[in-house]
Amino acid sequence: MKKFVAALLTFTVAFFIFSLLYDSQSFFPKYGEKDLNNTISQRYLEKNTDETRPYPETGSANIVTSVVVNYRGFDTLGELTVLFLSAMGVALLLNVGKERLGFRVKPNFILKAGVRIITGIILIVGIYIFVHGHLTPGGGFPGGAMIASSVLLMYISDDKFKEKMNAFTVLEGTSGVLIIVLGLIGLFAFNSFLYNFLPSGEIGHLFSAGLTPILYVLIGLKVGSELSNIIGNFLTQGGEE
Amino acid sequence: MIEIIGVITGFIMILFALMAIESKKLLNSIVFLSITSLLSVVEFIIMKAPDVAITQAVIGSGLMTSIFVFTLMAMKKSGEK
């Protein structure tokens, strides 16, 4: 009976959400049919409304990136803090030691050879995604997660593999400090935190959009090393000291 | 046409979410949860949000599933001793 009521509730909520989303007569306009000219988002779409500057305001080809990293960079810094705290919580709770958990099923030869080929490709795709974050959809978070997934594959394929924890911790700390230093430079020199003070260049080029690609590379490195640390912590257990 | 695909995907998502709650084996539950987040990637693409879709595909379906599986394996390992 309880399950039936729960299923009924779920279907009712789903029905209301879908009918709101797909009915043009109702509360929300349909996708792609919203009139953007009368809303504030038009200002962000044009991106060159600041007449005092000789170049476009953000210069990134992707509007989501310019909102996430430029206009709401402080918010992204908060997300990074949340991720850092969760990584630290995992490390504290799991009592991370020296011993690596072994799998009962030994990895076979095909898995080992295949992972050796595919890890490099995944790593390159992850780096591509966060380097081109200001030109394509994607950015620091997915790129970092892809790097972490290549580390995960190494863990699965090699029974003895153990990442260099210290290197990842140093990378994570350095990139986090660099993000805050860049933000503070903007705060003290140009009176706004994470101000985009580099020249933005031409829209669509790799070296454009000022501070945005640098921030995305730092975010990607930080997220990648943090998630790799989390995966590493899940696969270690406390050894006897 | 695209709206029909979205609605069908949503109903399959609800079905798999209920199956993930109701299934007896934990491993099946993890797999159903992974299928649910994979279908939500399709929904995000229909809603024209490719960046959210990439993040969901990598984190929701890839990393979360593997971390759940690892946790399950570690639990079994310590229970067998």
Coordinates of C-alpha atoms in Angstrom, one line a residue:
Chain A
M1 CA 0.0 0.0 0.0
K2 CA 2.8 2.4 1.0
K3 CA 4.7 1.6 -2.2
F4 CA 1.6 2.1 -4.3
V5 CA 1.0 5.5 -2.8
A6 CA 4.7 6.4 -3.4
A7 CA 4.5 5.4 -7.0
L8 CA 1.2 7.3 -7.5
L9 CA 2.8 10.4 -6.0
T10 CA 5.9 10.1 -8.3
F11 CA 3.7 9.7 -11.4
T12 CA 1.6 12.7 -10.4
V13 CA 4.6 15.0 -9.9
A14 CA 6.1 13.7 -13.1
F15 CA 2.9 14.4 -15.0
F16 CA 2.7 17.9 -13.7
I17 CA 6.3 18.6 -14.6
F18 CA 6.0 17.2 -18.1
S19 CA 2.8 19.0 -18.8
L20 CA 4.3 22.2 -17.6
L21 CA 7.4 21.7 -19.8
Y22 CA 5.7 20.6 -22.9
D23 CA 2.5 22.6 -22.9
S24 CA 2.7 26.0 -24.6
Q25 CA -0.5 27.3 -23.0
S26 CA 0.7 27.0 -19.5
F27 CA 3.1 28.6 -17.0
F28 CA 6.4 28.3 -18.9
P29 CA 7.0 29.2 -22.5
K30 CA 8.2 26.3 -24.7
Y31 CA 11.9 25.7 -25.3
G32 CA 13.4 28.1 -27.7
E33 CA 10.3 30.3 -27.9
K34 CA 11.1 32.6 -25.0
D35 CA 11.4 36.2 -26.0
L36 CA 14.9 37.1 -24.7
N37 CA 14.7 40.8 -25.8
N38 CA 12.7 41.8 -22.7
T39 CA 14.8 40.1 -20.1
I40 CA 18.1 40.8 -18.5
S41 CA 19.8 37.9 -20.1
Q42 CA 20.1 39.8 -23.3
R43 CA 22.8 42.0 -21.7
Y44 CA 24.8 38.8 -21.0
L45 CA 24.2 37.5 -24.5
E46 CA 25.7 40.6 -26.1
K47 CA 28.7 40.5 -23.9
N48 CA 30.1 43.9 -25.1
T49 CA 28.0 46.3 -23.3
D50 CA 30.8 47.9 -21.4
E51 CA 31.6 51.0 -23.6
T52 CA 34.6 52.0 -21.6
R53 CA 36.6 48.9 -22.7
P54 CA 38.1 48.6 -26.1
Y55 CA 37.3 44.9 -26.4
P56 CA 34.3 42.6 -25.7
E57 CA 33.6 42.1 -22.0
T58 CA 34.4 38.4 -21.7
G59 CA 35.3 37.4 -25.3
S60 CA 34.4 33.7 -24.8
A61 CA 32.4 32.0 -27.5
N62 CA 30.3 30.1 -25.0
I63 CA 27.8 32.1 -23.0
V64 CA 27.5 29.5 -20.3
T65 CA 31.2 29.8 -19.7
S66 CA 31.2 33.5 -19.4
V67 CA 28.4 33.3 -16.9
V68 CA 29.9 30.6 -14.8
V69 CA 33.5 31.8 -14.8
N70 CA 33.3 35.5 -15.2
Y71 CA 30.0 36.8 -13.9
R72 CA 29.6 34.1 -11.3
G73 CA 33.2 33.1 -10.6
F74 CA 32.8 33.4 -6.9
D75 CA 30.0 30.8 -7.1
T76 CA 32.4 28.4 -8.9
L77 CA 35.0 29.0 -6.2
G78 CA 32.3 27.9 -3.7
E79 CA 31.7 24.7 -5.6
L80 CA 35.4 24.0 -5.6
T81 CA 35.3 24.5 -1.8
V82 CA 32.4 22.0 -1.5
L83 CA 34.3 19.4 -3.5
F84 CA 37.5 20.0 -1.4
L85 CA 35.5 19.5 1.8
S86 CA 33.9 16.3 0.6
A87 CA 37.3 14.9 -0.5
M88 CA 38.7 15.7 2.9
G89 CA 35.7 14.1 4.6
V90 CA 36.2 10.9 2.5
A91 CA 39.9 10.9 3.5
L92 CA 39.0 11.3 7.2
L93 CA 36.2 8.9 7.3
L94 CA 37.8 6.0 5.5
N95 CA 40.9 6.0 7.7
V96 CA 43.2 6.1 4.7
G97 CA 46.4 4.2 5.2
K98 CA 49.1 2.5 3.1
E99 CA 47.4 -0.7 2.1
R100 CA 45.7 -0.9 -1.2
L101 CA 42.5 -3.1 -1.4
G102 CA 43.0 -5.9 -3.9
F103 CA 40.4 -7.3 -6.1
R104 CA 39.3 -10.9 -5.8
V105 CA 39.2 -11.3 -9.6
K106 CA 42.7 -10.7 -11.0
P107 CA 42.7 -8.3 -14.1
N108 CA 43.3 -10.3 -17.2
F109 CA 45.7 -9.5 -20.0
I110 CA 43.1 -8.0 -22.4
L111 CA 42.0 -5.5 -19.7
K112 CA 45.6 -4.5 -19.0
A113 CA 46.6 -4.0 -22.6
G114 CA 43.4 -2.2 -23.5
V115 CA 43.6 0.1 -20.5
R116 CA 47.2 1.0 -21.5
I117 CA 46.0 2.2 -24.9
I118 CA 42.8 3.9 -23.8
T119 CA 44.1 5.8 -20.7
G120 CA 46.1 8.2 -22.8
I121 CA 43.2 8.9 -25.1
I122 CA 40.9 9.6 -22.1
L123 CA 43.5 11.8 -20.6
I124 CA 44.0 13.8 -23.8
V125 CA 40.2 14.2 -24.2
G126 CA 39.9 15.5 -20.7
I127 CA 42.7 18.0 -21.2
Y128 CA 41.2 19.1 -24.5
I129 CA 37.8 19.7 -22.8
F130 CA 39.1 22.0 -20.1
V131 CA 41.6 23.8 -22.4
H132 CA 38.8 24.5 -24.9
G133 CA 36.3 25.3 -22.2
H134 CA 35.7 28.8 -23.4
L135 CA 34.9 27.7 -27.0
T136 CA 32.9 24.5 -26.6
P137 CA 30.3 23.2 -24.1
G138 CA 32.2 21.6 -21.3
G139 CA 34.9 23.0 -19.1
G140 CA 36.8 22.5 -15.9
F141 CA 34.4 20.1 -14.1
P142 CA 33.9 17.5 -16.8
G143 CA 37.5 17.7 -17.9
G144 CA 38.7 17.0 -14.4
A145 CA 36.3 14.2 -14.0
M146 CA 37.6 12.6 -17.2
I147 CA 41.1 12.8 -15.8
A148 CA 39.9 11.1 -12.7
S149 CA 38.2 8.4 -14.7
S150 CA 41.6 7.6 -16.4
V151 CA 43.1 7.2 -13.0
L152 CA 40.2 4.9 -12.1
L153 CA 40.9 2.8 -15.1
M154 CA 44.6 2.4 -14.0
Y155 CA 43.3 1.3 -10.6
I156 CA 41.1 -1.3 -12.2
S157 CA 43.6 -2.7 -14.6
D158 CA 46.7 -2.8 -12.4
D159 CA 46.5 -4.7 -9.1
K160 CA 49.6 -3.0 -7.7
F161 CA 48.9 0.5 -9.0
K162 CA 48.9 3.2 -6.3
E163 CA 48.9 6.8 -7.3
K164 CA 51.4 9.3 -6.0
M165 CA 49.2 10.9 -3.4
N166 CA 51.7 13.6 -2.6
A167 CA 51.9 14.8 -6.2
F168 CA 48.1 15.1 -6.5
T169 CA 47.8 16.9 -3.2
V170 CA 50.5 19.4 -4.2
L171 CA 48.7 19.9 -7.6
E172 CA 45.4 20.4 -5.9
G173 CA 46.7 22.9 -3.4
T174 CA 48.7 24.9 -6.0
S175 CA 45.8 25.3 -8.4
G176 CA 43.4 26.3 -5.6
V177 CA 45.8 28.9 -4.3
L178 CA 46.4 30.2 -7.8
I179 CA 42.7 30.7 -8.4
I180 CA 42.4 32.7 -5.2
V181 CA 45.5 34.7 -6.0
L182 CA 44.0 35.6 -9.5
G183 CA 40.8 36.6 -7.8
L184 CA 42.5 38.7 -5.3
I185 CA 44.5 40.5 -8.0
G186 CA 41.2 41.4 -9.6
L187 CA 39.8 42.5 -6.2
F188 CA 42.7 44.8 -5.3
A189 CA 43.7 46.2 -8.7
F190 CA 40.4 46.4 -10.5
N191 CA 37.9 46.4 -7.5
S192 CA 36.0 43.2 -8.4
F193 CA 36.8 39.6 -7.4
L194 CA 38.0 37.4 -10.3
Y195 CA 37.9 40.5 -12.6
N196 CA 38.8 39.6 -16.2
F197 CA 41.8 41.8 -16.5
L198 CA 43.6 40.2 -19.4
P199 CA 42.9 41.3 -23.0
S200 CA 40.1 39.2 -24.4
G201 CA 41.3 38.9 -27.9
E202 CA 39.2 37.7 -30.8
I203 CA 36.1 35.5 -30.1
G204 CA 36.6 31.9 -31.2
H205 CA 40.4 31.8 -30.9
L206 CA 42.2 29.5 -28.5
F207 CA 44.1 32.3 -26.8
S208 CA 41.2 34.6 -26.2
A209 CA 38.7 35.4 -23.4
G210 CA 41.3 36.7 -21.1
L211 CA 41.3 35.0 -17.7
T212 CA 38.6 32.4 -18.5
P213 CA 40.8 29.6 -20.1
I214 CA 43.5 30.0 -17.3
L215 CA 40.8 29.7 -14.7
Y216 CA 39.3 26.7 -16.5
V217 CA 42.7 24.9 -16.6
L218 CA 43.2 25.5 -12.9
I219 CA 39.7 24.3 -12.1
G220 CA 40.2 21.2 -14.2
L221 CA 43.5 20.4 -12.5
K222 CA 41.9 20.9 -9.1
V223 CA 38.8 18.8 -9.8
G224 CA 40.8 16.1 -11.5
S225 CA 43.3 15.7 -8.6
E226 CA 40.6 15.9 -6.0
L227 CA 38.4 13.2 -7.6
S228 CA 41.5 11.0 -8.2
N229 CA 42.3 11.4 -4.5
I230 CA 38.7 10.4 -3.6
I231 CA 39.0 7.3 -5.8
G232 CA 42.4 6.4 -4.3
N233 CA 41.0 6.8 -0.8
F234 CA 38.1 4.4 -1.7
L235 CA 40.6 1.8 -2.6
T236 CA 43.0 2.0 0.3
Q237 CA 42.5 0.7 3.8
G238 CA 44.2 1.6 7.1
G239 CA 47.4 -0.4 7.6
E240 CA 48.8 -1.2 11.0
E241 CA 51.1 1.6 12.1
Chain B
M1 CA 8.5 14.4 -32.4
I2 CA 11.3 15.5 -30.1
E3 CA 8.8 16.2 -27.4
I4 CA 7.4 12.6 -27.6
I5 CA 11.0 11.3 -27.2
G6 CA 11.5 13.4 -24.2
V7 CA 8.2 12.3 -22.5
I8 CA 9.0 8.6 -23.3
T9 CA 12.5 9.0 -21.9
G10 CA 11.1 10.6 -18.8
F11 CA 8.7 7.7 -18.2
I12 CA 11.5 5.1 -18.7
M13 CA 13.6 7.1 -16.2
I14 CA 10.8 7.0 -13.6
L15 CA 10.5 3.2 -14.2
F16 CA 14.2 2.6 -13.7
A17 CA 14.3 4.8 -10.6
L18 CA 11.5 2.7 -9.1
M19 CA 13.3 -0.5 -10.1
A20 CA 16.5 0.8 -8.5
I21 CA 14.6 1.3 -5.2
E22 CA 12.8 -2.0 -5.4
S23 CA 15.5 -4.4 -6.6
K24 CA 16.8 -7.0 -4.1
K25 CA 20.4 -7.1 -5.2
L26 CA 22.5 -4.0 -4.5
L27 CA 24.5 -4.4 -7.7
N28 CA 21.3 -4.4 -9.9
S29 CA 20.3 -1.2 -8.0
I30 CA 23.5 0.5 -8.9
V31 CA 23.1 -0.4 -12.5
F32 CA 19.5 0.8 -12.7
L33 CA 20.6 4.1 -11.1
S34 CA 23.3 4.4 -13.7
I35 CA 20.8 3.8 -16.5
T36 CA 18.6 6.6 -14.9
S37 CA 21.4 9.1 -15.1
L38 CA 22.3 8.1 -18.6
L39 CA 18.7 8.7 -19.7
S40 CA 18.8 12.1 -18.0
V41 CA 21.7 12.9 -20.3
V42 CA 19.3 12.5 -23.2
E43 CA 16.8 14.7 -21.4
F44 CA 19.4 17.4 -21.0
I45 CA 20.4 17.3 -24.7
I46 CA 16.7 17.6 -25.6
M47 CA 16.5 20.6 -23.3
K48 CA 19.5 22.2 -25.2
A49 CA 22.0 22.1 -22.3
P50 CA 25.0 20.2 -23.7
D51 CA 27.4 21.3 -21.0
V52 CA 25.2 20.0 -18.2
A53 CA 24.8 16.8 -20.3
I54 CA 28.6 16.3 -20.5
T55 CA 29.0 16.8 -16.8
Q56 CA 26.1 14.4 -16.0
A57 CA 27.5 11.8 -18.4
V58 CA 31.0 11.9 -16.8
I59 CA 30.1 12.4 -13.2
G60 CA 26.6 10.9 -12.8
S61 CA 27.0 7.8 -14.9
G62 CA 30.7 7.2 -14.9
L63 CA 32.4 8.2 -11.6
M64 CA 29.4 7.7 -9.3
T65 CA 28.7 4.2 -10.6
S66 CA 32.3 3.2 -10.2
I67 CA 32.5 4.6 -6.7
F68 CA 29.3 2.8 -5.7
V69 CA 30.7 -0.5 -7.2
F70 CA 34.0 0.0 -5.4
T71 CA 32.2 0.6 -2.1
L72 CA 30.1 -2.5 -2.6
M73 CA 33.2 -4.5 -3.3
A74 CA 35.0 -3.2 -0.2
M75 CA 31.9 -4.0 1.9
K76 CA 31.8 -7.6 0.6
K77 CA 35.5 -8.0 1.3
S78 CA 35.4 -7.0 4.9
G79 CA 32.2 -9.0 5.5
E80 CA 33.8 -12.2 4.3
K81 CA 36.7 -12.3 6.6

